[in-house]
Tab-separated table of C-alpha atoms and ligand atoms in Angstrom:
chain	number	residue	atom	x	y	z
A	1	MET	CA	16.483	24.283	6.427
A	2	ASP	CA	15.352	27.237	8.370
A	3	ASP	CA	16.205	30.767	9.872
A	4	PHE	CA	16.459	29.478	13.607
A	5	GLN	CA	20.203	29.420	13.992
A	6	TYR	CA	22.684	29.898	16.691
A	7	ARG	CA	25.289	32.705	16.824
A	8	ASN	CA	27.689	32.507	19.632
A	9	GLY	CA	25.731	30.036	21.484
A	10	GLN	CA	22.537	32.259	21.285
A	11	LEU	CA	19.508	31.276	19.213
A	12	PHE	CA	18.148	33.762	16.771
A	13	ALA	CA	14.989	33.818	14.614
A	14	GLU	CA	16.325	35.618	11.636
A	15	GLU	CA	17.864	38.877	13.232
A	16	VAL	CA	16.021	38.493	16.507
A	17	ASN	CA	17.531	37.040	19.697
A	18	ILE	CA	15.001	34.450	21.075
A	19	ASN	CA	15.740	35.370	24.668
A	20	ASP	CA	15.133	39.097	24.118
A	21	LEU	CA	11.924	38.241	22.282
A	22	VAL	CA	10.656	35.996	24.982
A	23	ALA	CA	11.479	38.635	27.600
A	24	SER	CA	8.529	40.542	25.903
A	25	VAL	CA	6.099	37.825	24.947
A	26	GLY	CA	6.691	35.309	27.657
A	27	THR	CA	6.517	31.477	27.391
A	28	PRO	CA	5.359	29.233	26.036
A	29	ALA	CA	5.166	30.856	22.603
A	30	TYR	CA	5.169	29.675	19.127
A	31	ILE	CA	7.614	31.755	17.046
A	32	TYR	CA	7.565	31.753	13.288
A	33	SER	CA	10.066	33.094	10.659
A	34	LYS	CA	8.632	34.823	7.714
A	35	ARG	CA	11.682	34.383	5.614
A	36	THR	CA	11.600	30.592	6.186
A	37	LEU	CA	7.997	30.249	5.303
A	38	THR	CA	8.005	32.378	2.247
A	39	SER	CA	11.291	31.050	0.874
A	40	HIS	CA	10.137	27.633	1.268
A	41	TYR	CA	7.012	28.409	-0.860
A	42	ASP	CA	9.206	30.293	-3.363
A	43	ARG	CA	11.693	27.364	-3.566
A	44	LEU	CA	9.114	24.708	-3.955
A	45	THR	CA	7.452	26.815	-6.750
A	46	GLU	CA	10.799	27.224	-8.452
A	47	ALA	CA	11.582	23.438	-8.280
A	48	PHE	CA	8.269	22.594	-10.138
A	49	LYS	CA	8.103	25.712	-12.407
A	50	GLU	CA	8.579	23.656	-15.517
A	51	ILE	CA	4.950	22.401	-15.141
A	52	ASP	CA	3.669	25.498	-13.517
A	53	PRO	CA	1.411	23.751	-10.905
A	54	ILE	CA	-1.139	25.121	-8.752
A	55	ILE	CA	0.173	25.048	-5.383
A	56	CYS	CA	-2.448	24.687	-2.782
A	57	TYR	CA	-0.900	25.270	0.716
A	58	SER	CA	-2.389	22.796	3.161
A	59	ILE	CA	-3.930	25.141	5.763
A	60	LYS	CA	-4.351	22.243	8.221
A	61	SER	CA	-0.606	22.125	8.804
A	62	CYS	CA	-0.452	25.758	10.236
A	63	SER	CA	-3.454	28.015	9.817
A	64	ASN	CA	-2.712	31.408	11.398
A	65	LEU	CA	-4.380	33.978	9.168
A	66	HIS	CA	-1.269	36.013	8.896
A	67	LEU	CA	0.740	33.255	7.618
A	68	CYS	CA	-1.937	32.074	5.201
A	69	LYS	CA	-2.107	35.732	4.030
A	70	LEU	CA	1.709	35.791	3.314
A	71	LEU	CA	1.221	32.717	1.102
A	72	ALA	CA	-1.973	33.888	-0.566
A	73	GLU	CA	-0.228	37.165	-1.506
A	74	ARG	CA	2.470	35.003	-3.288
A	75	GLY	CA	-0.182	33.365	-5.255
A	76	SER	CA	-0.651	30.258	-3.212
A	77	GLY	CA	-3.971	28.441	-3.388
A	78	MET	CA	-5.171	26.624	-0.383
A	79	ASP	CA	-6.067	22.964	0.543
A	80	VAL	CA	-8.863	23.082	3.022
A	81	VAL	CA	-10.624	20.298	4.826
A	82	SER	CA	-13.456	21.996	6.698
A	83	GLY	CA	-15.681	25.043	6.418
A	84	GLY	CA	-13.508	26.724	9.083
A	85	GLU	CA	-10.456	26.282	6.975
A	86	LEU	CA	-12.341	27.568	3.907
A	87	TYR	CA	-13.303	30.583	5.939
A	88	ARG	CA	-9.792	31.164	6.798
A	89	ALA	CA	-8.834	30.991	3.229
A	90	GLN	CA	-11.358	33.493	2.317
A	91	LEU	CA	-10.276	35.835	4.943
A	92	ALA	CA	-6.576	35.350	3.820
A	93	GLY	CA	-7.617	36.485	0.436
A	94	ALA	CA	-6.712	33.301	-1.476
A	95	ASP	CA	-7.915	32.910	-4.952
A	96	MET	CA	-10.914	30.590	-4.532
A	97	SER	CA	-10.391	29.018	-8.008
A	98	LYS	CA	-7.145	27.646	-6.491
A	99	VAL	CA	-8.918	26.097	-3.429
A	100	VAL	CA	-9.443	22.408	-3.219
A	101	PHE	CA	-11.704	21.050	-0.501
A	102	ALA	CA	-10.872	17.526	0.910
A	103	GLY	CA	-12.351	15.510	3.752
A	104	VAL	CA	-14.336	12.431	4.173
A	105	GLY	CA	-17.295	13.963	5.981
A	106	LYS	CA	-18.152	17.280	4.446
A	107	THR	CA	-21.514	18.494	5.745
A	108	ASP	CA	-24.244	19.977	3.677
A	109	ALA	CA	-23.421	23.408	4.987
A	110	GLU	CA	-19.889	23.131	4.145
A	111	ILE	CA	-20.633	21.893	0.719
A	112	LYS	CA	-22.967	24.972	0.141
A	113	GLN	CA	-20.224	27.138	1.453
A	114	GLY	CA	-17.727	25.656	-1.024
A	115	ILE	CA	-20.263	26.007	-4.035
A	116	ASP	CA	-21.044	29.641	-2.955
A	117	ALA	CA	-17.301	30.445	-2.877
A	118	GLN	CA	-16.772	28.758	-6.267
A	119	ILE	CA	-13.784	26.831	-5.101
A	120	GLY	CA	-11.798	25.030	-7.644
A	121	TYR	CA	-12.476	21.377	-6.754
A	122	PHE	CA	-14.192	19.271	-4.093
A	123	ASN	CA	-11.926	16.228	-3.623
A	124	ILE	CA	-14.522	13.375	-3.619
A	125	GLU	CA	-13.917	10.803	-0.909
A	126	SER	CA	-16.935	8.480	-1.651
A	127	GLU	CA	-19.740	7.799	-4.101
A	128	ALA	CA	-22.336	8.819	-1.468
A	129	GLU	CA	-20.508	12.215	-0.953
A	130	PHE	CA	-20.459	12.830	-4.759
A	131	GLU	CA	-24.169	12.228	-4.933
A	132	ASN	CA	-24.713	14.588	-2.211
A	133	ILE	CA	-22.569	17.395	-3.594
A	134	ALA	CA	-24.230	16.967	-7.043
A	135	ALA	CA	-27.793	17.169	-5.485
A	136	ILE	CA	-26.808	20.274	-3.473
A	137	ALA	CA	-25.365	21.975	-6.448
A	138	GLN	CA	-28.453	21.060	-8.649
A	139	LYS	CA	-30.701	22.568	-5.911
A	140	MET	CA	-28.659	25.775	-5.748
A	141	GLY	CA	-28.785	25.921	-9.500
A	142	LYS	CA	-25.035	25.942	-9.789
A	143	THR	CA	-22.159	23.868	-11.217
A	144	THR	CA	-19.268	22.853	-9.327
A	145	HIS	CA	-16.075	20.768	-10.099
A	146	ALA	CA	-14.752	17.696	-8.544
A	147	ALA	CA	-11.581	15.624	-8.321
A	148	LEU	CA	-11.956	11.889	-7.575
A	149	ARG	CA	-9.673	11.049	-4.729
A	150	VAL	CA	-8.462	7.523	-5.593
A	151	ASN	CA	-6.692	5.219	-3.193
A	152	PRO	CA	-3.695	3.902	-5.132
A	153	ASP	CA	-2.777	1.418	-2.391
A	154	VAL	CA	0.728	2.885	-2.056
A	155	ALA	CA	2.572	3.925	1.075
A	156	ASP	CA	5.941	4.897	2.350
A	157	PRO	CA	6.983	2.362	4.958
A	158	ARG	CA	8.646	5.171	7.011
A	159	THR	CA	5.331	7.116	7.346
A	160	HIS	CA	3.662	6.754	10.750
A	161	ALA	CA	0.611	4.371	10.602
A	162	LYS	CA	-1.547	7.221	11.973
A	163	THR	CA	-0.634	9.494	8.995
A	164	THR	CA	-0.653	6.798	6.264
A	165	THR	CA	-3.612	7.351	3.928
A	166	GLY	CA	-2.786	5.834	0.525
A	167	LYS	CA	-3.315	2.198	1.513
A	168	LYS	CA	-6.330	0.163	0.884
A	169	GLU	CA	-8.736	-0.023	3.899
A	170	THR	CA	-8.016	3.576	4.992
A	171	LYS	CA	-11.033	5.697	5.262
A	172	PHE	CA	-9.719	7.906	2.484
A	173	GLY	CA	-10.701	8.130	-1.186
A	174	VAL	CA	-12.259	5.483	-3.384
A	175	ASP	CA	-10.311	2.371	-4.280
A	176	ILE	CA	-8.590	2.791	-7.577
A	177	GLU	CA	-10.388	-0.246	-9.043
A	178	ARG	CA	-13.791	1.337	-8.484
A	179	ALA	CA	-12.768	4.625	-10.192
A	180	LYS	CA	-13.952	3.541	-13.695
A	181	GLN	CA	-17.274	2.508	-12.318
A	182	PHE	CA	-17.344	5.855	-10.559
A	183	PHE	CA	-16.912	7.725	-13.862
A	184	LYS	CA	-19.495	5.397	-15.582
A	185	SER	CA	-22.090	6.448	-13.046
A	186	TYR	CA	-21.200	10.115	-12.493
A	187	GLY	CA	-18.597	11.153	-15.251
A	188	HIS	CA	-21.218	13.270	-17.127
A	189	ASN	CA	-22.989	14.819	-14.274
A	190	PRO	CA	-23.915	18.295	-15.136
A	191	HIS	CA	-23.994	19.774	-11.677
A	192	CYS	CA	-20.827	18.375	-10.205
A	193	ARG	CA	-18.228	17.843	-12.935
A	194	PRO	CA	-15.630	15.126	-12.168
A	195	THR	CA	-12.740	16.331	-14.248
A	196	ALA	CA	-9.657	15.539	-12.043
A	197	ILE	CA	-8.008	12.833	-10.125
A	198	HIS	CA	-6.721	13.360	-6.473
A	199	LEU	CA	-4.032	11.406	-4.684
A	200	HIS	CA	-2.768	11.886	-1.197
A	201	ILE	CA	-0.780	8.992	0.024
A	202	GLY	CA	0.148	10.146	3.546
A	203	SER	CA	2.706	12.296	5.215
A	204	PRO	CA	5.496	12.704	5.574
A	205	ILE	CA	6.663	10.859	2.578
A	206	TYR	CA	10.582	10.737	2.805
A	207	SER	CA	11.427	9.941	-0.802
A	208	PRO	CA	10.022	10.616	-4.260
A	209	GLU	CA	9.440	6.852	-4.956
A	210	PRO	CA	5.921	6.382	-3.492
A	211	TYR	CA	4.753	9.502	-5.612
A	212	VAL	CA	6.102	7.957	-8.748
A	213	GLN	CA	4.269	4.543	-7.985
A	214	ALA	CA	1.035	6.470	-7.082
A	215	ILE	CA	1.258	8.773	-10.065
A	216	LYS	CA	1.903	5.946	-12.437
A	217	LYS	CA	-1.222	4.254	-11.335
A	218	ALA	CA	-3.335	7.507	-11.734
A	219	LEU	CA	-1.919	8.124	-15.185
A	220	LEU	CA	-3.010	4.625	-16.280
A	221	LEU	CA	-6.427	5.294	-15.001
A	222	ILE	CA	-6.586	8.649	-16.649
A	223	ASN	CA	-5.622	7.077	-19.963
A	224	ASP	CA	-8.442	4.716	-19.658
A	225	LEU	CA	-10.937	7.246	-18.706
A	226	ARG	CA	-10.045	9.505	-21.441
A	227	ALA	CA	-10.264	6.539	-23.956
A	228	ASP	CA	-13.819	6.073	-22.477
A	229	GLY	CA	-14.686	9.565	-23.421
A	230	PHE	CA	-14.387	11.355	-20.086
A	231	THR	CA	-12.452	14.740	-19.688
A	232	ILE	CA	-9.802	14.672	-17.255
A	233	ASP	CA	-7.880	17.939	-17.110
A	234	ALA	CA	-6.117	17.956	-13.841
A	235	LEU	CA	-4.117	15.661	-11.365
A	236	ASP	CA	-3.671	16.602	-7.911
A	237	ILE	CA	-0.764	14.756	-6.254
A	238	GLY	CA	-1.554	15.797	-2.718
A	239	GLY	CA	0.737	16.741	0.109
A	240	GLY	CA	3.397	15.029	2.193
A	241	PHE	CA	6.663	16.250	1.038
A	242	ALA	CA	8.834	15.910	4.179
A	243	ALA	CA	10.413	18.457	6.561
A	244	ASP	CA	13.782	18.631	8.412
A	245	TYR	CA	12.959	17.300	11.769
A	246	GLU	CA	16.499	16.201	11.695
A	247	THR	CA	19.087	18.021	9.627
A	248	GLY	CA	19.127	16.875	6.028
A	249	GLN	CA	16.164	14.438	6.614
A	250	SER	CA	13.816	15.676	3.855
A	251	PRO	CA	14.710	15.371	0.269
A	252	ALA	CA	15.259	18.635	-1.594
A	253	TRP	CA	12.259	19.969	-3.417
A	254	THR	CA	14.276	19.515	-6.636
A	255	GLU	CA	14.471	15.740	-5.899
A	256	TYR	CA	10.746	15.304	-5.636
A	257	ALA	CA	10.452	17.675	-8.788
A	258	GLN	CA	12.914	15.593	-10.876
A	259	ALA	CA	11.173	12.501	-10.232
A	260	ILE	CA	7.520	13.774	-10.728
A	261	ILE	CA	7.866	16.266	-13.648
A	262	PRO	CA	8.900	13.798	-16.277
A	263	LEU	CA	5.877	11.719	-15.450
A	264	VAL	CA	3.281	14.260	-15.581
A	265	LYS	CA	4.521	17.011	-18.044
A	266	ASP	CA	3.015	17.176	-21.579
A	267	LYS	CA	0.088	15.018	-20.543
A	268	GLY	CA	-2.495	17.807	-21.023
A	269	LEU	CA	-2.969	17.877	-17.146
A	270	LYS	CA	-2.868	20.786	-14.822
A	271	ILE	CA	-0.881	19.656	-11.707
A	272	ILE	CA	-1.902	20.479	-8.285
A	273	LEU	CA	0.203	20.190	-5.264
A	274	GLU	CA	-1.060	20.286	-1.608
A	275	PRO	CA	2.116	20.861	0.454
A	276	GLY	CA	1.781	21.637	4.079
A	277	ARG	CA	4.591	20.683	6.397
A	278	THR	CA	7.357	21.070	3.849
A	279	ILE	CA	6.479	24.802	3.864
A	280	SER	CA	5.505	25.324	7.576
A	281	ALA	CA	7.239	22.897	9.760
A	282	ASN	CA	10.591	24.427	9.829
A	283	ALA	CA	9.221	27.972	9.866
A	284	GLY	CA	8.102	27.609	13.464
A	285	ILE	CA	9.504	26.774	16.929
A	286	LEU	CA	7.892	26.414	20.307
A	287	VAL	CA	9.808	28.129	23.118
A	288	THR	CA	9.446	26.927	26.656
A	289	GLU	CA	10.865	27.767	30.026
A	290	VAL	CA	12.395	25.129	32.342
A	291	GLN	CA	10.172	24.916	35.511
A	292	TYR	CA	11.872	22.295	37.570
A	293	LEU	CA	14.552	19.521	37.476
A	294	LYS	CA	13.972	16.259	39.277
A	295	THR	CA	15.223	12.652	39.184
A	296	GLY	CA	13.103	9.593	39.042
A	297	GLY	CA	15.179	6.408	39.643
A	298	SER	CA	18.207	6.892	37.398
A	299	LYS	CA	16.427	9.253	35.093
A	300	LYS	CA	16.813	13.061	34.927
A	301	PHE	CA	13.681	14.958	34.153
A	302	VAL	CA	13.435	18.495	32.820
A	303	ILE	CA	9.881	19.834	33.440
A	304	VAL	CA	8.758	22.646	31.069
A	305	ASP	CA	5.836	25.016	30.854
A	306	THR	CA	4.422	23.478	27.766
A	307	GLY	CA	3.311	19.990	26.939
A	308	MET	CA	1.136	17.843	24.881
A	309	HIS	CA	-1.667	20.306	25.017
A	310	HIS	CA	0.434	22.690	22.802
A	311	LEU	CA	2.404	20.148	20.760
A	312	ILE	CA	0.881	16.761	20.540
A	313	ARG	CA	3.081	15.244	17.867
A	314	PRO	CA	5.569	13.413	20.230
A	315	ALA	CA	2.762	11.875	22.335
A	316	MET	CA	0.608	10.989	19.355
A	317	TYR	CA	3.038	9.810	16.734
A	318	GLU	CA	6.293	9.290	18.824
A	319	ALA	CA	7.548	12.170	16.560
A	320	PHE	CA	11.056	13.526	16.935
A	321	HIS	CA	11.556	17.238	17.573
A	322	PHE	CA	14.985	18.483	18.278
A	323	ILE	CA	15.068	20.325	21.540
A	324	TRP	CA	17.851	22.573	22.593
A	325	PRO	CA	18.569	25.422	25.055
A	326	THR	CA	18.320	28.904	23.512
A	327	GLN	CA	21.533	29.771	25.016
A	328	VAL	CA	24.420	27.438	25.276
A	329	ASP	CA	28.104	27.530	25.642
A	330	PRO	CA	29.513	27.934	22.002
A	331	THR	CA	31.112	24.513	22.332
A	332	GLN	CA	27.586	23.023	22.714
A	333	GLN	CA	26.005	24.857	19.733
A	334	PRO	CA	24.444	22.088	17.694
A	335	ALA	CA	26.096	21.719	14.163
A	336	LYS	CA	23.157	19.416	13.364
A	337	ARG	CA	19.679	18.761	14.716
A	338	THR	CA	19.940	14.976	15.388
A	339	GLU	CA	18.847	12.418	18.030
A	340	SER	CA	22.230	11.951	19.284
A	341	PRO	CA	24.452	14.997	18.913
A	342	ASP	CA	28.143	14.421	19.518
A	343	LEU	CA	29.221	17.310	21.743
A	344	PRO	CA	30.968	17.746	24.978
A	345	GLY	CA	29.208	17.735	28.311
A	346	LEU	CA	25.780	16.577	27.370
A	347	GLU	CA	23.629	14.543	29.821
A	348	LEU	CA	20.877	12.071	29.141
A	349	THR	CA	17.617	13.950	29.792
A	350	ASP	CA	13.849	13.358	29.601
A	351	VAL	CA	12.016	16.655	28.647
A	352	VAL	CA	8.320	16.401	29.976
A	353	GLY	CA	5.424	18.786	30.224
A	354	PRO	CA	3.080	19.465	33.115
A	355	VAL	CA	-0.077	17.508	31.808
A	356	CYS	CA	-1.403	14.605	34.022
A	357	GLU	CA	-0.670	12.091	31.454
A	358	SER	CA	2.363	9.803	31.186
A	359	SER	CA	2.527	10.353	27.488
A	360	ASP	CA	3.204	14.076	28.088
A	361	VAL	CA	6.887	13.511	27.080
A	362	PHE	CA	8.762	15.562	24.474
A	363	ALA	CA	12.075	13.653	24.673
A	364	LYS	CA	13.308	10.456	26.339
A	365	GLN	CA	16.879	9.873	27.264
A	366	ARG	CA	18.106	12.688	24.921
A	367	PRO	CA	21.711	13.818	25.201
A	368	MET	CA	21.240	17.654	25.979
A	369	PRO	CA	23.399	20.325	27.702
A	370	PRO	CA	22.599	20.571	31.452
A	371	VAL	CA	19.868	23.210	32.129
A	372	GLN	CA	18.575	25.101	35.155
A	373	ARG	CA	15.211	26.409	36.221
A	374	GLY	CA	14.402	29.530	34.170
A	375	ASP	CA	16.415	28.450	31.095
A	376	LEU	CA	14.555	28.484	27.818
A	377	LEU	CA	14.355	25.565	25.466
A	378	ALA	CA	13.458	25.671	21.777
A	379	ILE	CA	11.469	22.811	20.345
A	380	PHE	CA	12.222	22.911	16.587
A	381	THR	CA	10.453	22.234	13.546
A	382	ALA	CA	7.100	22.890	15.338
A	383	GLY	CA	5.521	25.111	12.698
A	384	ALA	CA	3.341	22.187	11.255
A	385	TYR	CA	0.752	20.429	13.307
A	386	GLY	CA	1.805	22.282	16.272
A	387	MET	CA	-0.543	25.153	17.261
A	388	VAL	CA	-3.302	23.787	14.927
A	389	MET	CA	-3.414	20.713	17.175
A	390	ALA	CA	-3.217	22.457	20.375
A	391	SER	CA	-6.049	21.714	22.938
A	392	HIS	CA	-7.073	23.311	26.332
A	393	TYR	CA	-6.533	20.071	28.180
A	394	ASN	CA	-5.979	20.669	31.770
A	395	THR	CA	-7.565	24.065	31.195
A	396	ASN	CA	-4.365	25.477	29.818
A	397	PRO	CA	-4.705	28.674	27.572
A	398	PHE	CA	-3.265	28.733	24.102
A	399	PRO	CA	0.269	30.286	23.737
A	400	PRO	CA	0.741	33.333	21.549
A	401	GLU	CA	1.996	33.074	17.948
A	402	VAL	CA	4.790	35.489	17.007
A	403	LEU	CA	5.991	36.351	13.543
A	404	VAL	CA	9.628	37.388	13.089
A	405	ASP	CA	10.461	39.371	10.107
A	406	GLY	CA	14.173	40.370	9.891
A	407	ASP	CA	14.773	42.329	13.047
A	408	GLN	CA	11.062	42.862	13.738
A	409	ALA	CA	8.566	40.748	15.637
A	410	THR	CA	4.825	40.919	15.654
A	411	ILE	CA	2.254	39.083	17.765
A	412	ILE	CA	0.046	37.437	15.318
A	413	ARG	CA	-2.239	35.693	17.781
A	414	ARG	CA	-2.175	37.024	21.379
A	415	ARG	CA	-1.856	34.719	24.573
A	416	GLU	CA	-5.328	33.427	25.541
A	417	THR	CA	-6.587	34.413	29.039
A	418	TYR	CA	-8.352	32.475	31.673
A	419	GLU	CA	-11.457	34.639	31.062
A	420	GLU	CA	-11.465	33.584	27.368
A	421	LEU	CA	-11.141	30.054	28.320
A	422	VAL	CA	-14.403	30.035	30.264
A	423	GLU	CA	-16.242	32.718	28.449
A	424	ALA	CA	-18.324	30.404	26.209
A	425	GLU	CA	-19.416	28.392	29.249
A	426	GLN	CA	-20.749	31.413	31.003
A	427	GLN	CA	-23.174	32.078	28.079
A	428	THR	CA	-25.699	29.436	29.268
A	429	GLN	CA	-29.264	29.536	27.794
A	430	PRO	CA	-32.335	27.455	28.103
A	431	VAL	CA	-32.951	25.101	25.040
A	432	ALA	CA	-36.380	25.003	23.392
A	433	ILE	CA	-37.305	21.402	23.146
A	434	TYR	CA	-40.026	20.725	20.332
A	435	SER	CA	-41.634	17.253	20.531
B	1	LLP	N1	-3.525	16.883	1.431
B	1	LLP	C1	-4.202	16.166	2.158
B	1	LLP	C2	-5.433	15.630	1.494
B	1	LLP	C3	-4.017	15.930	3.540
B	1	LLP	O1	-4.790	15.095	4.132
B	1	LLP	C4	-2.910	16.478	3.991
B	1	LLP	C5	-2.486	16.108	5.437
B	1	LLP	C6	-2.072	17.267	3.232
B	1	LLP	C7	-2.427	17.503	1.988
B	1	LLP	C8	-0.801	17.965	3.677
B	1	LLP	O2	0.167	17.088	4.182
B	1	LLP	P1	1.644	17.746	4.563
B	1	LLP	O3	2.191	18.242	3.294
B	1	LLP	O4	1.568	18.685	5.658
B	1	LLP	O5	2.506	16.429	5.061
B	1	LLP	N2	-0.933	15.771	12.191
B	1	LLP	C9	-0.016	14.829	11.416
B	1	LLP	C10	-0.206	14.971	9.998
B	1	LLP	C11	-1.499	14.711	9.469
B	1	LLP	C12	-1.642	15.006	7.935
B	1	LLP	C13	-2.996	15.142	7.519
B	1	LLP	N3	-3.165	15.373	6.231
B	1	LLP	C14	1.442	15.084	11.935
B	1	LLP	O6	1.557	15.970	12.830
B	1	LLP	O7	2.399	14.541	11.412
């Protein structure tokens, strides 16, 4: 699962005691484990090695440059969804031929940036977007490649509605029924060559079955397109492999692989994967300090120094993140991360942040060891969609990001200051208005 484990009641990231680390870097702080991040990438690669896929790490899940670099060094490509993410992929030294660019609203500037960078594929989200990319490539005198994102009308019922993307009538992709017409219109375009099919059915997807359903539909389509004389040489099956928010919650990578490989091997297709959270989620925790304890009616609240501005997943998706003190009596060391641990001396607790919103709640009525002001809590599985979704709401600075490697730790993004928070607002300038 990951390298954030308790030893004698003390939480460690690899070989580093979290309380010792936090004594230096303060709270709140995102702390990542290099070993977890890289071993997840390696094990996923190993599980799929029979088909030698292009793995495009989904930068949106956790985009710190240093972490992207670690993956790029191992040969990972990148899945990007904005010019900013493409810029990060370039700075991280990713092989541009292994970059795929998704997103329903790519601007002209972003498209030019992608063509200039010679990325692998634009993942096409609509006919209008394809026409725009082809026109821009033509104007630039260049040729680019595209994967048509088809919407297979498949979903995992356990995926949150806000992160389900593969059903009809979401804004993503082109209905699979329109795919043949798409290729009739654009399949031989010389400036933007549609030579691949892309799927992304949502995330997290907690079993291989929805992938199997979606891939089967895509393969039927690919057969038909080939029969009609179109060249299709790659199938991108998107991201969405699950992470262990609770112990053992996500299928092993080998389970996904065993279901997917037999479907796609020997089909003359390069397979592309876009994993994000399955690599990064368990590689990070958010550490916070207890500020106050209070009661409200019969409830006991623990108020901490981070909130929805640093980790919005509980407020936005009712997402479960396991939360536990970084130092506990060894009898309260959690054997499993679960919503209802069965340990002695736990109390039902609401863990809340300081933001002026009633949704700023990390945990409701959770059995937890009693804590005091000044104690540290770890919010687990926060590596994906944590820091990347942080905001400055209530004028709160971003926390630092720290990377642990064995018994060493490095600040890979420093804590923001109040000065930095207001800096851009201090650079006012008159606007020339031409009528
Ligand atoms: N590929 C595409 C086209 C995507 O849209 C996404 C995620 C991924 C790959 C990576 O999915 P992953 O493997 O990380 O599950 N903020 C939400 C998740 C939004 C996912 C958006 N797209 C959350 O915190 O759960």
